[in-house]
Coordinates of C-alpha atoms in Angstrom, one line a residue:
Chain A
M1 CA 20.5 -209.5 177.7
F2 CA 18.4 -206.3 178.1
K3 CA 15.2 -208.3 177.9
I4 CA 16.4 -210.6 180.7
L5 CA 17.4 -207.5 182.7
K6 CA 14.0 -206.0 182.1
Y7 CA 12.1 -209.1 183.3
S8 CA 14.4 -209.6 186.4
F9 CA 14.0 -205.9 187.2
F10 CA 10.2 -205.9 187.0
D11 CA 10.0 -209.2 188.8
L12 CA 11.8 -207.6 191.7
F13 CA 9.9 -204.4 191.3
R14 CA 6.7 -206.4 191.8
S15 CA 7.9 -208.2 194.8
R16 CA 7.4 -206.4 198.1
W17 CA 11.1 -206.7 199.1
S18 CA 12.5 -203.9 197.0
F19 CA 9.9 -201.6 198.5
V20 CA 10.7 -202.7 202.0
Y21 CA 14.3 -201.9 201.3
F22 CA 13.4 -198.6 199.7
F23 CA 11.1 -197.6 202.6
F24 CA 13.8 -198.7 205.1
Y25 CA 16.3 -196.2 203.6
L26 CA 13.6 -193.5 203.4
L27 CA 12.8 -193.9 207.1
L28 CA 16.5 -194.2 208.0
G29 CA 17.3 -191.0 206.1
L30 CA 14.4 -189.1 207.7
V31 CA 15.1 -190.3 211.2
L32 CA 18.8 -189.5 211.0
L33 CA 18.2 -186.0 209.7
F34 CA 15.5 -185.4 212.4
L35 CA 17.8 -186.6 215.2
N36 CA 21.0 -185.0 214.0
N37 CA 19.5 -181.8 212.7
D38 CA 22.6 -181.4 210.6
L39 CA 23.5 -182.8 207.1
S40 CA 27.1 -183.6 207.8
N41 CA 26.5 -185.5 211.0
A42 CA 23.7 -187.4 209.4
I43 CA 26.1 -188.4 206.6
I44 CA 28.6 -189.7 209.1
T45 CA 26.0 -191.8 210.9
L46 CA 24.7 -193.0 207.6
M47 CA 28.1 -194.1 206.5
N48 CA 28.4 -196.4 209.5
V49 CA 25.1 -198.0 208.6
I50 CA 25.7 -198.3 204.9
I51 CA 29.2 -199.8 205.1
V52 CA 27.8 -202.8 206.9
L53 CA 24.2 -203.0 205.8
V54 CA 24.5 -202.6 202.0
P55 CA 26.9 -205.5 201.6
L56 CA 24.6 -207.7 203.8
I57 CA 21.5 -206.8 201.9
G58 CA 23.3 -207.3 198.5
T59 CA 24.5 -210.7 199.7
I60 CA 21.2 -211.9 201.0
F61 CA 19.1 -210.5 198.1
G62 CA 21.5 -211.9 195.5
I63 CA 21.5 -215.4 196.9
M64 CA 17.7 -215.4 197.5
Y65 CA 16.9 -214.1 194.1
F66 CA 19.2 -216.7 192.4
Y67 CA 17.8 -219.7 194.3
N68 CA 14.2 -218.5 193.9
S69 CA 14.5 -217.9 190.2
R70 CA 16.0 -221.2 189.4
E71 CA 12.9 -222.3 187.4
F72 CA 12.9 -219.1 185.4
T73 CA 16.6 -219.7 184.7
E74 CA 16.0 -223.2 183.5
L75 CA 13.2 -222.0 181.2
L76 CA 15.6 -219.4 179.8
L77 CA 18.4 -221.8 179.2
A78 CA 16.3 -223.8 176.7
Q79 CA 15.7 -220.6 174.7
P80 CA 18.0 -219.3 172.1
I81 CA 19.8 -216.9 174.5
A82 CA 23.5 -217.2 175.4
R83 CA 24.2 -218.2 179.0
K84 CA 26.3 -215.2 179.6
H85 CA 23.4 -212.9 178.8
I86 CA 21.0 -214.8 181.0
F87 CA 23.2 -214.5 184.1
L88 CA 24.5 -211.0 183.4
G89 CA 20.9 -209.8 182.8
Q90 CA 19.7 -211.3 186.0
Y91 CA 22.7 -209.9 187.9
L92 CA 22.2 -206.5 186.6
G93 CA 18.5 -206.6 187.3
V94 CA 19.1 -207.4 190.9
A95 CA 22.0 -205.0 191.4
I96 CA 20.4 -202.1 189.6
S97 CA 17.1 -202.4 191.5
L98 CA 19.0 -202.6 194.9
A99 CA 21.1 -199.6 194.0
L100 CA 18.1 -197.7 192.9
S101 CA 16.3 -198.4 196.2
L102 CA 19.4 -197.1 198.1
V103 CA 19.8 -194.0 196.0
L104 CA 16.2 -193.0 195.9
G105 CA 15.5 -194.1 199.5
L106 CA 18.3 -191.9 200.9
G107 CA 18.2 -189.2 198.2
I108 CA 14.6 -188.2 198.7
P109 CA 14.8 -187.2 202.4
F110 CA 18.2 -185.5 201.9
I111 CA 16.9 -183.4 199.0
I112 CA 13.8 -182.4 200.9
Y113 CA 16.1 -181.4 203.8
G114 CA 17.9 -179.0 201.5
L115 CA 20.9 -181.0 200.4
L116 CA 21.1 -179.2 197.0
E117 CA 22.0 -175.9 198.6
S118 CA 24.4 -177.4 201.1
S119 CA 28.1 -177.9 200.8
A120 CA 27.7 -181.5 202.0
I121 CA 26.3 -182.5 198.6
W122 CA 29.6 -184.0 197.4
D123 CA 30.1 -186.0 200.6
F124 CA 26.6 -187.3 200.2
L125 CA 27.1 -188.2 196.5
S126 CA 30.3 -190.1 197.3
L127 CA 28.4 -192.0 200.0
L128 CA 25.8 -193.0 197.3
V129 CA 28.5 -193.9 194.8
V130 CA 30.3 -196.1 197.3
G131 CA 27.0 -197.7 198.4
S132 CA 26.1 -198.5 194.8
F133 CA 29.6 -200.0 194.3
L134 CA 29.1 -202.2 197.4
T135 CA 25.7 -203.3 196.1
F136 CA 27.2 -204.4 192.7
I137 CA 30.2 -206.1 194.4
F138 CA 28.2 -208.1 196.9
T139 CA 25.5 -209.1 194.6
A140 CA 28.1 -210.5 192.2
L141 CA 29.8 -212.4 195.0
S142 CA 26.6 -213.9 196.2
F143 CA 25.6 -214.9 192.6
G144 CA 28.9 -216.7 192.3
I145 CA 28.3 -218.5 195.6
A146 CA 24.8 -219.5 194.6
L147 CA 26.2 -220.9 191.3
R148 CA 28.9 -222.8 193.1
F149 CA 26.6 -224.4 195.7
E150 CA 23.6 -226.4 194.6
N151 CA 22.5 -226.8 198.2
K152 CA 20.6 -223.7 199.3
I153 CA 21.5 -224.0 203.0
K154 CA 25.2 -224.4 202.2
G155 CA 25.0 -221.5 199.7
F156 CA 23.3 -219.3 202.2
G157 CA 25.8 -220.2 204.9
M158 CA 28.7 -219.5 202.7
A159 CA 27.3 -216.1 201.6
I160 CA 26.8 -215.0 205.2
L161 CA 30.2 -216.2 206.1
M162 CA 31.7 -214.2 203.2
W163 CA 29.9 -211.1 204.4
L164 CA 31.0 -211.7 208.0
F165 CA 34.6 -212.2 206.9
L166 CA 34.8 -209.0 204.8
A167 CA 32.7 -206.9 207.2
I168 CA 34.0 -208.0 210.6
I169 CA 36.6 -210.8 210.7
Y170 CA 38.9 -209.1 208.2
D171 CA 39.1 -206.0 210.4
G172 CA 39.7 -208.1 213.5
I173 CA 42.7 -209.9 211.9
F174 CA 43.9 -206.6 210.6
L175 CA 43.8 -205.0 214.1
L176 CA 45.5 -208.0 215.6
L177 CA 48.3 -207.8 213.1
L178 CA 48.7 -204.1 213.7
M179 CA 49.0 -204.7 217.5
Y180 CA 51.3 -207.7 217.1
F181 CA 53.7 -205.9 214.9
Q182 CA 53.4 -202.4 216.4
E183 CA 57.1 -202.0 216.6
Y184 CA 57.4 -202.0 212.9
P185 CA 56.5 -199.3 210.4
L186 CA 53.1 -200.6 209.2
E187 CA 51.7 -197.7 207.2
D188 CA 52.2 -199.4 203.8
F189 CA 50.8 -202.7 205.1
A190 CA 47.8 -200.8 206.6
L191 CA 47.3 -199.0 203.3
A192 CA 47.4 -202.2 201.3
A193 CA 45.1 -204.1 203.6
S194 CA 42.5 -201.4 203.5
V195 CA 42.6 -201.1 199.8
L196 CA 42.1 -204.9 199.3
N197 CA 38.9 -205.2 201.2
P198 CA 36.0 -203.3 199.5
I199 CA 34.3 -202.5 202.8
D200 CA 37.4 -201.1 204.4
L201 CA 38.3 -199.2 201.2
S202 CA 34.8 -197.7 201.1
R203 CA 35.0 -196.6 204.7
T204 CA 38.4 -195.0 204.2
L205 CA 37.3 -193.2 201.1
I206 CA 34.3 -191.7 202.9
L207 CA 36.2 -190.8 206.1
L208 CA 38.8 -189.0 204.1
K209 CA 36.1 -187.2 202.1
L210 CA 34.5 -186.1 205.3
D211 CA 37.8 -184.6 206.4
I212 CA 37.8 -186.4 209.8
S213 CA 41.0 -188.3 209.0
A214 CA 42.7 -186.5 211.9
L215 CA 40.9 -189.0 214.1
L216 CA 43.1 -191.7 212.6
G217 CA 46.3 -190.2 213.8
Y218 CA 49.6 -190.7 211.9
T219 CA 48.1 -193.5 209.8
G220 CA 45.4 -191.1 208.9
A221 CA 48.0 -188.6 207.6
V222 CA 49.6 -191.3 205.5
F223 CA 46.2 -192.3 204.2
K224 CA 45.3 -188.8 203.4
S225 CA 48.6 -188.3 201.5
F226 CA 47.8 -191.4 199.5
F227 CA 44.1 -191.1 198.8
G228 CA 44.2 -187.4 198.5
T229 CA 46.4 -187.5 195.4
T230 CA 45.1 -188.2 191.9
K231 CA 47.0 -191.4 191.8
G232 CA 45.5 -192.5 195.1
S233 CA 41.9 -191.8 193.9
I234 CA 42.5 -193.6 190.6
I235 CA 43.9 -196.6 192.4
S236 CA 41.1 -196.8 194.9
F237 CA 38.5 -196.3 192.2
G238 CA 40.2 -199.0 190.1
V239 CA 40.2 -201.4 193.0
L240 CA 36.5 -200.9 193.6
L241 CA 35.9 -201.4 189.9
A242 CA 38.1 -204.6 190.0
W243 CA 36.0 -205.8 192.9
V244 CA 32.9 -205.6 190.6
I245 CA 34.5 -206.9 187.4
L246 CA 36.4 -209.9 188.9
P247 CA 33.4 -211.4 190.8
V248 CA 31.2 -210.9 187.7
W249 CA 33.8 -212.5 185.5
G250 CA 34.1 -215.5 187.9
M251 CA 30.3 -215.8 188.2
L252 CA 30.0 -216.0 184.4
R253 CA 32.8 -218.5 184.2
L254 CA 31.0 -220.7 186.8
A255 CA 27.8 -220.3 184.9
S256 CA 29.4 -221.4 181.6
K257 CA 30.5 -224.7 183.1
K258 CA 27.5 -225.5 185.2
D259 CA 25.0 -228.3 184.4
F260 CA 21.4 -227.5 184.9
Chain B
M1 CA 19.2 -233.2 162.1
V2 CA 21.1 -234.3 165.2
T3 CA 24.5 -235.9 165.3
V4 CA 26.1 -237.0 168.5
T5 CA 29.6 -238.5 168.5
N6 CA 31.3 -240.2 171.4
L7 CA 29.5 -238.3 174.2
H8 CA 30.8 -238.7 177.7
K9 CA 29.2 -237.2 180.8
R10 CA 29.7 -237.9 184.4
F11 CA 28.4 -236.2 187.5
G12 CA 31.1 -236.5 190.1
S13 CA 32.1 -240.1 190.1
Q14 CA 28.9 -241.3 188.5
K15 CA 29.2 -242.0 184.8
V16 CA 25.9 -241.3 183.0
L17 CA 26.8 -241.2 179.3
N18 CA 29.6 -243.4 178.2
G19 CA 30.6 -242.7 174.6
L20 CA 27.2 -242.4 173.1
N21 CA 26.7 -242.1 169.4
L22 CA 23.5 -241.1 167.6
E23 CA 22.4 -239.8 164.3
T24 CA 18.8 -238.8 163.4
N25 CA 18.4 -237.7 159.9
V26 CA 14.8 -238.6 159.0
A27 CA 11.7 -236.9 160.2
G28 CA 9.4 -238.8 162.5
I29 CA 9.0 -239.6 166.2
I30 CA 11.9 -241.1 168.0
A31 CA 11.3 -242.5 171.5
V32 CA 14.2 -242.6 173.9
L33 CA 13.7 -245.4 176.4
G34 CA 15.7 -246.8 179.2
P35 CA 15.5 -247.6 182.9
N36 CA 15.7 -244.8 185.5
G37 CA 19.1 -243.2 185.6
S38 CA 20.1 -244.5 182.2
G39 CA 20.9 -241.0 180.9
K40 CA 17.8 -240.1 178.9
T41 CA 17.4 -236.6 180.4
T42 CA 21.1 -236.1 180.4
L43 CA 21.2 -236.8 176.7
I44 CA 18.3 -234.4 176.0
K45 CA 19.8 -231.7 178.2
S46 CA 23.2 -232.1 176.4
L47 CA 21.4 -231.5 173.1
L48 CA 20.0 -228.3 174.5
G49 CA 23.3 -227.2 176.0
M50 CA 22.0 -227.2 179.5
V51 CA 24.3 -230.1 180.5
I52 CA 27.9 -229.7 179.4
P53 CA 29.5 -233.0 178.4
Q54 CA 33.1 -233.8 179.3
Q55 CA 33.9 -235.2 175.9
G56 CA 32.3 -235.7 172.6
K57 CA 30.6 -233.6 169.9
I58 CA 27.1 -232.7 169.2
A59 CA 25.9 -231.1 166.0
V60 CA 22.4 -229.8 165.3
N61 CA 21.7 -229.2 161.6
G62 CA 25.4 -229.7 160.8
K63 CA 26.5 -226.9 163.3
K64 CA 28.4 -227.7 166.4
I65 CA 26.5 -226.5 169.5
R66 CA 29.3 -226.0 172.0
R67 CA 29.1 -222.5 173.4
Q68 CA 26.4 -221.6 170.9
S69 CA 22.8 -220.5 171.6
D70 CA 21.3 -219.5 168.3
Y71 CA 20.7 -223.1 167.2
R72 CA 18.0 -223.4 169.9
Q73 CA 15.9 -221.1 167.7
E74 CA 15.2 -224.3 165.8
I75 CA 14.3 -226.4 168.9
D76 CA 11.2 -226.6 171.0
Y77 CA 11.7 -228.2 174.4
L78 CA 9.3 -229.6 176.9
P79 CA 11.0 -230.0 180.3
Q80 CA 10.2 -233.0 182.5
I81 CA 9.1 -231.1 185.5
A82 CA 7.1 -228.0 184.6
N83 CA 8.5 -225.5 187.1
F84 CA 7.6 -222.0 186.2
P85 CA 8.1 -218.7 188.0
G86 CA 5.1 -218.9 190.3
N87 CA 4.3 -215.2 190.5
L88 CA 3.5 -214.8 186.8
T89 CA 0.2 -215.5 185.2
V90 CA -0.1 -217.9 182.3
K91 CA -0.7 -215.0 179.9
E92 CA 2.4 -213.1 181.2
L93 CA 4.6 -216.2 180.9
I94 CA 3.5 -216.9 177.3
G95 CA 4.0 -213.2 176.5
M96 CA 7.4 -213.2 178.0
I97 CA 8.6 -216.3 176.1
K98 CA 7.2 -214.9 172.9
D99 CA 9.1 -211.7 173.5
L100 CA 12.3 -213.5 174.3
R101 CA 12.2 -215.6 171.2
G102 CA 11.0 -212.8 169.0
K103 CA 9.2 -215.2 166.6
P104 CA 5.6 -215.4 165.6
A105 CA 3.8 -217.9 167.7
R106 CA 0.5 -219.9 167.4
D107 CA -0.3 -219.7 171.1
K108 CA -4.0 -218.8 170.7
E109 CA -4.6 -221.9 168.5
L110 CA -2.9 -224.2 171.0
I111 CA -4.7 -222.6 174.0
A112 CA -8.0 -223.3 172.4
F113 CA -6.9 -226.8 171.4
F114 CA -6.1 -227.7 175.0
G115 CA -9.0 -225.7 176.4
I116 CA -7.0 -223.6 178.9
E117 CA -8.6 -220.2 178.1
N118 CA -10.0 -219.9 181.6
F119 CA -6.7 -220.2 183.2
L120 CA -4.9 -217.4 181.3
D121 CA -5.2 -214.9 184.2
K122 CA -4.4 -217.4 186.9
K123 CA -1.0 -217.4 188.6
L124 CA 1.2 -220.4 187.7
S125 CA 1.6 -221.4 191.3
K126 CA -2.1 -221.8 191.6
L127 CA -2.5 -224.3 188.7
S128 CA -3.0 -228.0 189.1
G129 CA -0.2 -230.4 187.9
G130 CA -2.2 -231.4 184.7
T131 CA -3.0 -227.8 183.8
R132 CA 0.5 -226.8 184.3
Q133 CA 1.6 -229.5 182.0
K134 CA -0.8 -228.2 179.4
V135 CA 0.7 -224.7 179.7
N136 CA 4.1 -226.4 179.3
I137 CA 2.9 -228.1 176.1
V138 CA 1.5 -224.9 174.7
L139 CA 4.8 -223.1 175.5
C140 CA 6.7 -225.8 173.8
F141 CA 4.7 -226.2 170.6
M142 CA 3.9 -222.6 169.9
F143 CA 6.9 -221.8 167.9
D144 CA 6.6 -224.4 165.2
S145 CA 10.3 -225.4 165.2
P146 CA 11.6 -228.3 163.1
L147 CA 13.0 -230.2 166.0
I148 CA 10.9 -230.9 169.1
I149 CA 12.3 -232.5 172.2
L150 CA 9.8 -233.8 174.8
D151 CA 10.8 -235.1 178.2
E152 CA 8.0 -237.2 179.7
P153 CA 5.2 -235.2 177.9
T154 CA 2.4 -237.4 179.3
S155 CA 3.0 -236.8 183.0
G156 CA -0.1 -235.5 184.8
L157 CA -2.3 -235.5 181.7
D158 CA -5.9 -236.8 181.8
P159 CA -7.0 -239.3 179.1
A160 CA -8.7 -236.6 177.0
S161 CA -5.7 -234.4 176.9
L162 CA -3.5 -237.4 176.2
I163 CA -5.6 -238.1 173.1
K164 CA -5.1 -234.4 172.1
L165 CA -1.4 -234.6 172.6
R166 CA -1.2 -237.7 170.4
E167 CA -3.3 -235.9 167.8
L168 CA -0.9 -232.9 167.9
L169 CA 2.1 -235.1 167.6
Q170 CA 0.7 -236.8 164.5
K171 CA 0.1 -233.4 163.0
E172 CA 3.6 -232.2 163.7
K173 CA 5.1 -235.4 162.3
A174 CA 3.0 -235.0 159.1
A175 CA 4.5 -231.5 158.8
G176 CA 7.9 -233.2 158.5
K177 CA 9.3 -232.5 162.0
T178 CA 11.7 -234.6 164.0
I179 CA 10.3 -235.3 167.5
I180 CA 12.4 -236.8 170.3
I181 CA 10.3 -238.2 173.2
T182 CA 11.2 -239.9 176.5
S183 CA 8.4 -241.7 178.2
H184 CA 7.8 -244.6 180.6
I185 CA 4.3 -245.1 179.2
M186 CA 4.8 -248.0 176.8
N187 CA 1.2 -247.7 175.3
F188 CA 1.9 -244.2 174.3
V189 CA 5.3 -245.1 172.8
E190 CA 3.9 -248.0 170.9
E191 CA 1.2 -245.8 169.4
T192 CA 3.3 -242.8 168.5
A193 CA 6.9 -243.8 167.9
D194 CA 8.5 -244.7 164.6
R195 CA 11.8 -245.5 166.1
I196 CA 13.1 -246.7 169.5
L197 CA 16.4 -245.7 171.0
F198 CA 17.1 -247.8 174.0
L199 CA 19.7 -246.4 176.4
L200 CA 21.5 -248.7 178.8
E201 CA 24.6 -247.9 180.8
G202 CA 25.2 -244.7 179.0
V203 CA 25.2 -246.0 175.4
I204 CA 22.6 -246.8 172.9
Y205 CA 21.8 -250.4 173.3
F206 CA 19.1 -250.7 170.6
N207 CA 18.2 -248.4 167.7
G208 CA 15.4 -249.5 165.3
S209 CA 11.7 -249.8 164.8
I210 CA 9.3 -251.3 167.2
T211 CA 8.8 -254.3 165.0
E212 CA 12.5 -254.9 164.8
L213 CA 12.7 -254.7 168.6
K214 CA 9.9 -257.3 168.9
T215 CA 11.5 -259.7 166.5
Q216 CA 15.0 -259.3 168.1
T217 CA 13.7 -260.1 171.5
G218 CA 11.1 -262.7 170.4
Q219 CA 8.3 -260.9 172.3
D220 CA 5.1 -259.7 170.7
D221 CA 4.4 -256.9 173.2
L222 CA 6.6 -253.8 173.6
E223 CA 6.6 -253.8 177.4
H224 CA 7.8 -257.4 177.5
A225 CA 10.4 -256.8 174.8
I226 CA 11.8 -254.0 176.9
A227 CA 11.7 -256.1 180.1
Q228 CA 13.5 -258.8 178.1
I229 CA 16.4 -256.5 177.3
L230 CA 16.8 -255.6 180.9
T231 CA 17.0 -259.1 182.2

């Protein structure tokens, strides 16, 4: 598996795209710091970008890599390597190189700006951890979609739809429900709904970390009392982890049944 | 070497293999023939575990292959369409496959044999179809495994390379290997194969030597004998 990971990783490393992604974050970090002139503000702006963009990049990269490396995959399948290791290796190769672009691309400008002496370091670190989680989650989901759909156009469409749903439509439905049932106590429902969507969960986690939950009103207080506790952090961390493990497991199951 | 019992495979509603049985326990060259869509490639890919049958058992060297991968250490495979990752050079690709297998390989000898030394630093996407097929053949034969599976090995080869391939096959056969070939070039089959497996409608319709096939169909030419079965 590690050999496959190595080859996938270097394959991506040699392709221009991971550098484009890396330089994009480098530029984003520098520009935000320059414009905001303040670490905490830059982190809040960055969060809004990361929450939407990281899942999108993970999805598109995952699906493109999978379809593009089909020949490589077929070559590997005829070798004495277990299927599980082939797909897990490729997945980790993509996810790790994307996460690395994110961490390095944002980390470098922030460190130069003096992050290490600042109190915002923990907020920034949680942003990177959440961003890496989102990368692993959406790469796994897109690999699963690519395995499920032989037709590239269909696969691409489904992947974008999946992203659109989790990043935008889910929130829309969520808001509609909140409005429609506003006479009822909805705190538990709101809590559950935000924990179940990895993008919402990530956003909530960072907002609470940044201590601006007051903006969220009463719900914010309920959220704070849930996520602020050890139990709340363990549950949210567990959910993020489950969002990585379940799609990877499903992806491997699909791979074990597929004909090549 | 290979035992296949009651193999069934369908893709959607299309039945491709329909209770196929096969046993190969002698060394030599076995040609798998049949019209387009008769299941030749599906059979070969099932042996390699790339296609997963709905029903039936396959054993290689007495070991069941379902969910296994180590048995492929004993198999060399030449895919029908030589699709390689285009951004690698020939040398990198050979190095990578050697690294993945972790076995000594005779790549240098084969590169010289097929005369592709000048292409080693070229990217695979820049190679012509015939050269790509030669690279494919080098990759396939370099591990010296006892079972060799070739899916349309002649495609894209010029006559000189075809003669070399034939020479190589005879050498491998003399070394006691089992070689399974699919081909539509009857001349090639007639000159190389010891045994013919004829696939029709997902089962083995004929299994025997070329001479037997000719006597059974009353034809004295392989091409006509095959055509006779199909009509």
